[in-house]
Amino acid sequence: EAGVAQSPRYKIIEKRQSVAFWCNPISGHATLYWYQQILGQGPKLLIQFQNNGVVDDSQLPKDRFSAERLKGVDSTLKIQPAKLEDSAVYLCASSSTPQGGGREYFGPGTRLLVL
Amino acid sequence: QKEVEQNSGPLSVPEGAIASLNCTYSDRGSQSFFWYRQYSGKSPELIMFIYSNGDKEDGRFTAQLNKASQYVSLLIRDSQPSDSATYLCAVKLTGGGNKLTFGTGTQLKVEL
């Protein structure tokens, strides 16, 4: 079974630029998450999708971050414009349980450095 | 007060010893508890989850939950150098839409 795929693996941009990340969950997983993990901290949930609907985006900085999950499969996370404090690893995870939570499978992450 | 708290470590134990990792949480209505292992530069991987008070064992790993004390721990028996990693405690909070809230993680070092 293929795992969660993410691209790119690494990205370096200057502040105020835009960046987009892509995630392909495990086949058949209805729940998809985007987490932000800053160095030395645990992952923080940015947004949770159930199929193509948003379940929780309470911690998503909506003035600069956006995410979508078209057709309930792949997802993209965008930052526009980026700030220095956005430097982090962006992890995508998916879950097969109906309402998500726990038993999440993480992708390899995208390391973002904002200069 | 943080929702999920862990000592950042590092916790150093000799090879073959028992490593004890601790986590406290603030929401008394928390329903389920998870331990993830994260190697440096890698993504988290689930080791164990526990829902009920008491102990749950899986190979060299034992998770312990005490809801009255709002405390969950992970014991690693016969620690190996390959166990050296950061261990993340995560909690599913009541009414939180089934989302996981993570602690900051405890770095474990198993020394030869």
PDB file of C-alpha atoms in Angstrom:
ATOM      1  CA  GLU A   1       0.000   0.000   0.000  1.00  0.00           C
ATOM      2  CA  ALA A   2       1.458   3.340  -1.034  1.00  0.00           C
ATOM      3  CA  GLY A   3       1.833   5.894   1.715  1.00  0.00           C
ATOM      4  CA  VAL A   4       0.945   9.570   1.820  1.00  0.00           C
ATOM      5  CA  ALA A   5       2.805  11.456  -0.895  1.00  0.00           C
ATOM      6  CA  GLN A   6       3.885  15.065  -0.631  1.00  0.00           C
ATOM      7  CA  SER A   7       5.736  17.445  -2.890  1.00  0.00           C
ATOM      8  CA  PRO A   8       7.965  19.278  -3.004  1.00  0.00           C
ATOM      9  CA  ARG A   9      10.147  17.889  -0.232  1.00  0.00           C
ATOM     10  CA  TYR A  10      12.041  21.131   0.207  1.00  0.00           C
ATOM     11  CA  LYS A  11      11.310  24.730  -0.682  1.00  0.00           C
ATOM     12  CA  ILE A  12      13.247  27.940  -0.100  1.00  0.00           C
ATOM     13  CA  ILE A  13      11.521  31.241  -0.807  1.00  0.00           C
ATOM     14  CA  GLU A  14      11.871  34.871   0.158  1.00  0.00           C
ATOM     15  CA  LYS A  15       9.368  36.560   2.413  1.00  0.00           C
ATOM     16  CA  ARG A  16       6.303  37.932   0.670  1.00  0.00           C
ATOM     17  CA  GLN A  17       6.548  35.268  -2.020  1.00  0.00           C
ATOM     18  CA  SER A  18       3.919  32.601  -2.554  1.00  0.00           C
ATOM     19  CA  VAL A  19       4.295  28.851  -2.210  1.00  0.00           C
ATOM     20  CA  ALA A  20       2.086  25.810  -2.677  1.00  0.00           C
ATOM     21  CA  PHE A  21       2.331  22.289  -1.331  1.00  0.00           C
ATOM     22  CA  TRP A  22       0.651  19.187  -2.686  1.00  0.00           C
ATOM     23  CA  CYS A  23      -0.548  16.052  -0.921  1.00  0.00           C
ATOM     24  CA  ASN A  24      -1.915  12.743  -2.168  1.00  0.00           C
ATOM     25  CA  PRO A  25      -3.388  10.673   0.693  1.00  0.00           C
ATOM     26  CA  ILE A  26      -3.514   6.916   1.015  1.00  0.00           C
ATOM     27  CA  SER A  27      -6.069   5.534  -1.398  1.00  0.00           C
ATOM     28  CA  GLY A  28      -9.517   5.379   0.136  1.00  0.00           C
ATOM     29  CA  HIS A  29      -8.715   7.617   3.107  1.00  0.00           C
ATOM     30  CA  ALA A  30     -11.530  10.110   3.473  1.00  0.00           C
ATOM     31  CA  THR A  31      -9.923  12.298   6.124  1.00  0.00           C
ATOM     32  CA  LEU A  32      -6.957  14.508   5.269  1.00  0.00           C
ATOM     33  CA  TYR A  33      -5.022  16.831   7.539  1.00  0.00           C
ATOM     34  CA  TRP A  34      -2.418  19.527   7.107  1.00  0.00           C
ATOM     35  CA  TYR A  35      -0.115  20.161  10.060  1.00  0.00           C
ATOM     36  CA  GLN A  36       2.579  22.745  10.641  1.00  0.00           C
ATOM     37  CA  GLN A  37       5.569  21.625  12.690  1.00  0.00           C
ATOM     38  CA  ILE A  38       7.970  24.333  13.773  1.00  0.00           C
ATOM     39  CA  LEU A  39      11.405  23.160  14.886  1.00  0.00           C
ATOM     40  CA  GLY A  40      11.306  21.901  18.460  1.00  0.00           C
ATOM     41  CA  GLN A  41       7.515  21.780  18.631  1.00  0.00           C
ATOM     42  CA  GLY A  42       4.838  19.200  18.043  1.00  0.00           C
ATOM     43  CA  PRO A  43       2.691  19.273  14.916  1.00  0.00           C
ATOM     44  CA  LYS A  44      -0.124  21.823  14.956  1.00  0.00           C
ATOM     45  CA  LEU A  45      -3.268  21.129  12.977  1.00  0.00           C
ATOM     46  CA  LEU A  46      -3.954  23.743  10.314  1.00  0.00           C
ATOM     47  CA  ILE A  47      -6.922  22.195   8.541  1.00  0.00           C
ATOM     48  CA  GLN A  48      -8.858  18.941   8.460  1.00  0.00           C
ATOM     49  CA  PHE A  49     -10.911  17.738   5.489  1.00  0.00           C
ATOM     50  CA  GLN A  50     -13.529  15.026   5.449  1.00  0.00           C
ATOM     51  CA  ASN A  51     -13.793  14.099   1.761  1.00  0.00           C
ATOM     52  CA  ASN A  52     -13.808  17.556   0.147  1.00  0.00           C
ATOM     53  CA  GLY A  53     -15.447  19.391   3.053  1.00  0.00           C
ATOM     54  CA  VAL A  54     -13.634  21.318   5.773  1.00  0.00           C
ATOM     55  CA  VAL A  55     -14.122  19.900   9.280  1.00  0.00           C
ATOM     56  CA  ASP A  56     -11.774  22.177  11.207  1.00  0.00           C
ATOM     57  CA  ASP A  57      -9.740  25.170  10.084  1.00  0.00           C
ATOM     58  CA  SER A  58      -9.751  27.055  13.363  1.00  0.00           C
ATOM     59  CA  GLN A  59      -5.960  27.332  13.489  1.00  0.00           C
ATOM     60  CA  LEU A  60      -5.437  28.218   9.833  1.00  0.00           C
ATOM     61  CA  PRO A  61      -4.205  31.822   9.382  1.00  0.00           C
ATOM     62  CA  LYS A  62      -6.781  32.581   6.772  1.00  0.00           C
ATOM     63  CA  ASP A  63      -5.320  35.942   5.823  1.00  0.00           C
ATOM     64  CA  ARG A  64      -2.391  34.168   4.199  1.00  0.00           C
ATOM     65  CA  PHE A  65      -3.059  30.428   4.151  1.00  0.00           C
ATOM     66  CA  SER A  66      -5.570  28.593   2.007  1.00  0.00           C
ATOM     67  CA  ALA A  67      -6.226  24.945   1.321  1.00  0.00           C
ATOM     68  CA  GLU A  68      -8.469  22.939  -0.902  1.00  0.00           C
ATOM     69  CA  ARG A  69      -9.239  19.316  -1.550  1.00  0.00           C
ATOM     70  CA  LEU A  70     -10.846  18.981  -4.903  1.00  0.00           C
ATOM     71  CA  LYS A  71     -12.779  15.784  -5.622  1.00  0.00           C
ATOM     72  CA  GLY A  72     -12.004  14.559  -2.107  1.00  0.00           C
ATOM     73  CA  VAL A  73      -8.595  13.139  -2.977  1.00  0.00           C
ATOM     74  CA  ASP A  74      -5.513  15.344  -3.505  1.00  0.00           C
ATOM     75  CA  SER A  75      -5.061  18.526  -1.559  1.00  0.00           C
ATOM     76  CA  THR A  76      -3.039  21.705  -1.899  1.00  0.00           C
ATOM     77  CA  LEU A  77      -1.974  24.138   0.796  1.00  0.00           C
ATOM     78  CA  LYS A  78      -0.965  27.635  -0.249  1.00  0.00           C
ATOM     79  CA  ILE A  79       0.764  30.453   1.584  1.00  0.00           C
ATOM     80  CA  GLN A  80       0.513  33.943   0.133  1.00  0.00           C
ATOM     81  CA  PRO A  81       2.431  36.026   1.115  1.00  0.00           C
ATOM     82  CA  ALA A  82       4.918  34.049   3.193  1.00  0.00           C
ATOM     83  CA  LYS A  83       6.430  35.396   6.403  1.00  0.00           C
ATOM     84  CA  LEU A  84       9.650  34.428   8.142  1.00  0.00           C
ATOM     85  CA  GLU A  85       7.684  32.668  10.879  1.00  0.00           C
ATOM     86  CA  ASP A  86       6.158  30.312   8.309  1.00  0.00           C
ATOM     87  CA  SER A  87       9.464  28.428   8.160  1.00  0.00           C
ATOM     88  CA  ALA A  88       8.479  24.944   9.256  1.00  0.00           C
ATOM     89  CA  VAL A  89       7.765  21.432   8.074  1.00  0.00           C
ATOM     90  CA  TYR A  90       4.309  21.052   6.572  1.00  0.00           C
ATOM     91  CA  LEU A  91       2.975  17.581   7.156  1.00  0.00           C
ATOM     92  CA  CYS A  92       0.059  16.020   5.386  1.00  0.00           C
ATOM     93  CA  ALA A  93      -1.681  13.066   7.013  1.00  0.00           C
ATOM     94  CA  SER A  94      -4.632  10.888   6.170  1.00  0.00           C
ATOM     95  CA  SER A  95      -6.937   8.589   8.070  1.00  0.00           C
ATOM     96  CA  SER A  96      -9.452   5.966   7.091  1.00  0.00           C
ATOM     97  CA  THR A  97     -11.549   6.265  10.236  1.00  0.00           C
ATOM     98  CA  PRO A  98     -14.885   7.936   9.513  1.00  0.00           C
ATOM     99  CA  GLN A  99     -14.284  10.986  11.624  1.00  0.00           C
ATOM    100  CA  GLY A 100     -10.538  10.984  11.689  1.00  0.00           C
ATOM    101  CA  GLY A 101      -8.479  11.347  14.822  1.00  0.00           C
ATOM    102  CA  GLY A 102      -5.735   8.958  15.861  1.00  0.00           C
ATOM    103  CA  ARG A 103      -4.429   6.295  13.508  1.00  0.00           C
ATOM    104  CA  GLU A 104      -3.189   8.945  11.179  1.00  0.00           C
ATOM    105  CA  TYR A 105      -0.566   8.188   8.576  1.00  0.00           C
ATOM    106  CA  PHE A 106       1.849  10.999   7.897  1.00  0.00           C
ATOM    107  CA  GLY A 107       3.573  11.882   4.670  1.00  0.00           C
ATOM    108  CA  PRO A 108       7.288  12.755   4.545  1.00  0.00           C
ATOM    109  CA  GLY A 109       6.584  16.477   4.872  1.00  0.00           C
ATOM    110  CA  THR A 110       7.668  19.581   3.008  1.00  0.00           C
ATOM    111  CA  ARG A 111      10.429  21.628   4.624  1.00  0.00           C
ATOM    112  CA  LEU A 112       9.862  25.321   3.987  1.00  0.00           C
ATOM    113  CA  LEU A 113      12.485  27.953   4.638  1.00  0.00           C
ATOM    114  CA  VAL A 114      11.447  31.583   4.283  1.00  0.00           C
ATOM    115  CA  LEU A 115      14.354  34.017   3.958  1.00  0.00           C
TER     116      LEU A 115
ATOM    117  CA  GLN B   1      -1.583  26.163  30.588  1.00  0.00           C
ATOM    118  CA  LYS B   2      -0.718  24.072  27.572  1.00  0.00           C
ATOM    119  CA  GLU B   3      -3.259  21.460  26.554  1.00  0.00           C
ATOM    120  CA  VAL B   4      -0.664  18.686  26.347  1.00  0.00           C
ATOM    121  CA  GLU B   5       2.602  18.938  28.237  1.00  0.00           C
ATOM    122  CA  GLN B   6       5.771  16.898  27.957  1.00  0.00           C
ATOM    123  CA  ASN B   7       9.263  17.328  29.296  1.00  0.00           C
ATOM    124  CA  SER B   8      11.407  18.193  26.288  1.00  0.00           C
ATOM    125  CA  GLY B   9      14.398  16.249  27.608  1.00  0.00           C
ATOM    126  CA  PRO B  10      16.720  14.943  26.467  1.00  0.00           C
ATOM    127  CA  LEU B  11      16.097  11.808  28.467  1.00  0.00           C
ATOM    128  CA  SER B  12      19.166   9.592  28.441  1.00  0.00           C
ATOM    129  CA  VAL B  13      18.996   5.904  29.341  1.00  0.00           C
ATOM    130  CA  PRO B  14      21.546   3.135  28.930  1.00  0.00           C
ATOM    131  CA  GLU B  15      20.937   0.365  26.426  1.00  0.00           C
ATOM    132  CA  GLY B  16      18.757  -2.354  27.914  1.00  0.00           C
ATOM    133  CA  ALA B  17      17.151  -0.101  30.511  1.00  0.00           C
ATOM    134  CA  ILE B  18      13.519   0.963  30.778  1.00  0.00           C
ATOM    135  CA  ALA B  19      12.732   4.393  29.369  1.00  0.00           C
ATOM    136  CA  SER B  20       9.761   6.185  30.923  1.00  0.00           C
ATOM    137  CA  LEU B  21       8.147   9.025  29.024  1.00  0.00           C
ATOM    138  CA  ASN B  22       5.435  11.138  30.604  1.00  0.00           C
ATOM    139  CA  CYS B  23       2.636  13.375  29.381  1.00  0.00           C
ATOM    140  CA  THR B  24      -0.055  15.398  31.135  1.00  0.00           C
ATOM    141  CA  TYR B  25      -3.143  16.937  29.601  1.00  0.00           C
ATOM    142  CA  SER B  26      -5.497  19.653  30.741  1.00  0.00           C
ATOM    143  CA  ASP B  27      -8.899  18.667  29.304  1.00  0.00           C
ATOM    144  CA  ARG B  28     -10.632  16.189  31.631  1.00  0.00           C
ATOM    145  CA  GLY B  29     -12.967  15.175  28.831  1.00  0.00           C
ATOM    146  CA  SER B  30     -10.136  13.893  26.650  1.00  0.00           C
ATOM    147  CA  GLN B  31     -11.084  10.589  25.159  1.00  0.00           C
ATOM    148  CA  SER B  32      -8.089   8.969  23.550  1.00  0.00           C
ATOM    149  CA  PHE B  33      -4.352   9.181  23.757  1.00  0.00           C
ATOM    150  CA  PHE B  34      -1.597   8.448  21.304  1.00  0.00           C
ATOM    151  CA  TRP B  35       2.154   8.066  21.266  1.00  0.00           C
ATOM    152  CA  TYR B  36       4.076   8.882  18.095  1.00  0.00           C
ATOM    153  CA  ARG B  37       7.772   8.381  17.444  1.00  0.00           C
ATOM    154  CA  GLN B  38       9.604  10.880  15.270  1.00  0.00           C
ATOM    155  CA  TYR B  39      13.146  10.362  14.090  1.00  0.00           C
ATOM    156  CA  SER B  40      15.147  13.452  13.243  1.00  0.00           C
ATOM    157  CA  GLY B  41      14.138  14.768   9.842  1.00  0.00           C
ATOM    158  CA  LYS B  42      11.315  12.246   9.496  1.00  0.00           C
ATOM    159  CA  SER B  43       7.577  12.350   9.955  1.00  0.00           C
ATOM    160  CA  PRO B  44       5.764  11.008  13.048  1.00  0.00           C
ATOM    161  CA  GLU B  45       4.730   7.359  13.150  1.00  0.00           C
ATOM    162  CA  LEU B  46       2.119   5.929  15.485  1.00  0.00           C
ATOM    163  CA  ILE B  47       3.439   3.566  18.158  1.00  0.00           C
ATOM    164  CA  MET B  48       0.466   3.070  20.422  1.00  0.00           C
ATOM    165  CA  PHE B  49      -2.920   4.401  21.368  1.00  0.00           C
ATOM    166  CA  ILE B  50      -4.950   3.919  24.531  1.00  0.00           C
ATOM    167  CA  TYR B  51      -8.531   4.752  25.436  1.00  0.00           C
ATOM    168  CA  SER B  52      -9.131   3.170  28.846  1.00  0.00           C
ATOM    169  CA  ASN B  53      -7.520   3.569  32.242  1.00  0.00           C
ATOM    170  CA  GLY B  54      -4.775   1.090  32.939  1.00  0.00           C
ATOM    171  CA  ASP B  55      -1.996  -0.426  30.918  1.00  0.00           C
ATOM    172  CA  LYS B  56      -1.765  -1.501  27.299  1.00  0.00           C
ATOM    173  CA  GLU B  57       1.184  -3.524  26.140  1.00  0.00           C
ATOM    174  CA  ASP B  58       2.570  -4.056  22.650  1.00  0.00           C
ATOM    175  CA  GLY B  59       5.918  -5.780  22.430  1.00  0.00           C
ATOM    176  CA  ARG B  60       8.497  -3.688  24.276  1.00  0.00           C
ATOM    177  CA  PHE B  61       6.089  -0.771  24.613  1.00  0.00           C
ATOM    178  CA  THR B  62       3.547  -0.192  27.386  1.00  0.00           C
ATOM    179  CA  ALA B  63       1.176   2.750  27.491  1.00  0.00           C
ATOM    180  CA  GLN B  64      -0.326   3.705  30.843  1.00  0.00           C
ATOM    181  CA  LEU B  65      -3.337   5.953  31.300  1.00  0.00           C
ATOM    182  CA  ASN B  66      -4.659   7.539  34.487  1.00  0.00           C
ATOM    183  CA  LYS B  67      -7.595   9.786  33.663  1.00  0.00           C
ATOM    184  CA  ALA B  68      -8.102  10.885  37.274  1.00  0.00           C
ATOM    185  CA  SER B  69      -4.586  12.287  37.322  1.00  0.00           C
ATOM    186  CA  GLN B  70      -4.762  13.355  33.662  1.00  0.00           C
ATOM    187  CA  TYR B  71      -1.571  11.506  33.005  1.00  0.00           C
ATOM    188  CA  VAL B  72      -0.401   9.183  30.273  1.00  0.00           C
ATOM    189  CA  SER B  73       2.973   7.519  30.005  1.00  0.00           C
ATOM    190  CA  LEU B  74       4.962   5.325  27.657  1.00  0.00           C
ATOM    191  CA  LEU B  75       7.397   2.719  28.913  1.00  0.00           C
ATOM    192  CA  ILE B  76       9.995   1.243  26.596  1.00  0.00           C
ATOM    193  CA  ARG B  77      11.576  -1.932  27.915  1.00  0.00           C
ATOM    194  CA  ASP B  78      15.008  -3.160  26.847  1.00  0.00           C
ATOM    195  CA  SER B  79      15.760   0.182  25.220  1.00  0.00           C
ATOM    196  CA  GLN B  80      17.832   0.027  22.058  1.00  0.00           C
ATOM    197  CA  PRO B  81      19.897   2.726  20.321  1.00  0.00           C
ATOM    198  CA  SER B  82      17.339   2.562  17.512  1.00  0.00           C
ATOM    199  CA  ASP B  83      14.732   3.847  19.979  1.00  0.00           C
ATOM    200  CA  SER B  84      16.569   7.178  20.101  1.00  0.00           C
ATOM    201  CA  ALA B  85      14.026   9.647  18.748  1.00  0.00           C
ATOM    202  CA  THR B  86      11.519  12.260  19.828  1.00  0.00           C
ATOM    203  CA  TYR B  87       8.327  10.831  21.306  1.00  0.00           C
ATOM    204  CA  LEU B  88       5.189  12.867  20.799  1.00  0.00           C
ATOM    205  CA  CYS B  89       2.153  12.532  23.020  1.00  0.00           C
ATOM    206  CA  ALA B  90      -1.152  13.399  21.333  1.00  0.00           C
ATOM    207  CA  VAL B  91      -4.637  13.723  22.731  1.00  0.00           C
ATOM    208  CA  LYS B  92      -8.025  13.700  21.100  1.00  0.00           C
ATOM    209  CA  LEU B  93     -10.014  16.367  22.915  1.00  0.00           C
ATOM    210  CA  THR B  94     -13.725  16.181  23.577  1.00  0.00           C
ATOM    211  CA  GLY B  95     -15.645  18.304  21.111  1.00  0.00           C
ATOM    212  CA  GLY B  96     -12.493  18.953  19.169  1.00  0.00           C
ATOM    213  CA  GLY B  97     -13.824  17.483  15.964  1.00  0.00           C
ATOM    214  CA  ASN B  98     -11.663  14.432  16.479  1.00  0.00           C
ATOM    215  CA  LYS B  99      -8.497  16.401  15.906  1.00  0.00           C
ATOM    216  CA  LEU B 100      -5.254  15.497  17.609  1.00  0.00           C
ATOM    217  CA  THR B 101      -3.473  17.963  19.860  1.00  0.00           C
ATOM    218  CA  PHE B 102       0.223  17.219  20.202  1.00  0.00           C
ATOM    219  CA  GLY B 103       2.694  17.942  22.949  1.00  0.00           C
ATOM    220  CA  THR B 104       6.111  19.316  22.125  1.00  0.00           C
ATOM    221  CA  GLY B 105       7.743  15.901  22.405  1.00  0.00           C
ATOM    222  CA  THR B 106      10.418  14.323  24.582  1.00  0.00           C
ATOM    223  CA  GLN B 107      13.791  13.551  23.051  1.00  0.00           C
ATOM    224  CA  LEU B 108      15.035  10.110  24.076  1.00  0.00           C
ATOM    225  CA  LYS B 109      18.671   9.092  23.788  1.00  0.00           C
ATOM    226  CA  VAL B 110      19.617   5.468  24.335  1.00  0.00           C
ATOM    227  CA  GLU B 111      23.322   5.214  25.014  1.00  0.00           C
ATOM    228  CA  LEU B 112      25.571   2.217  24.395  1.00  0.00           C
TER     229      LEU B 112
END
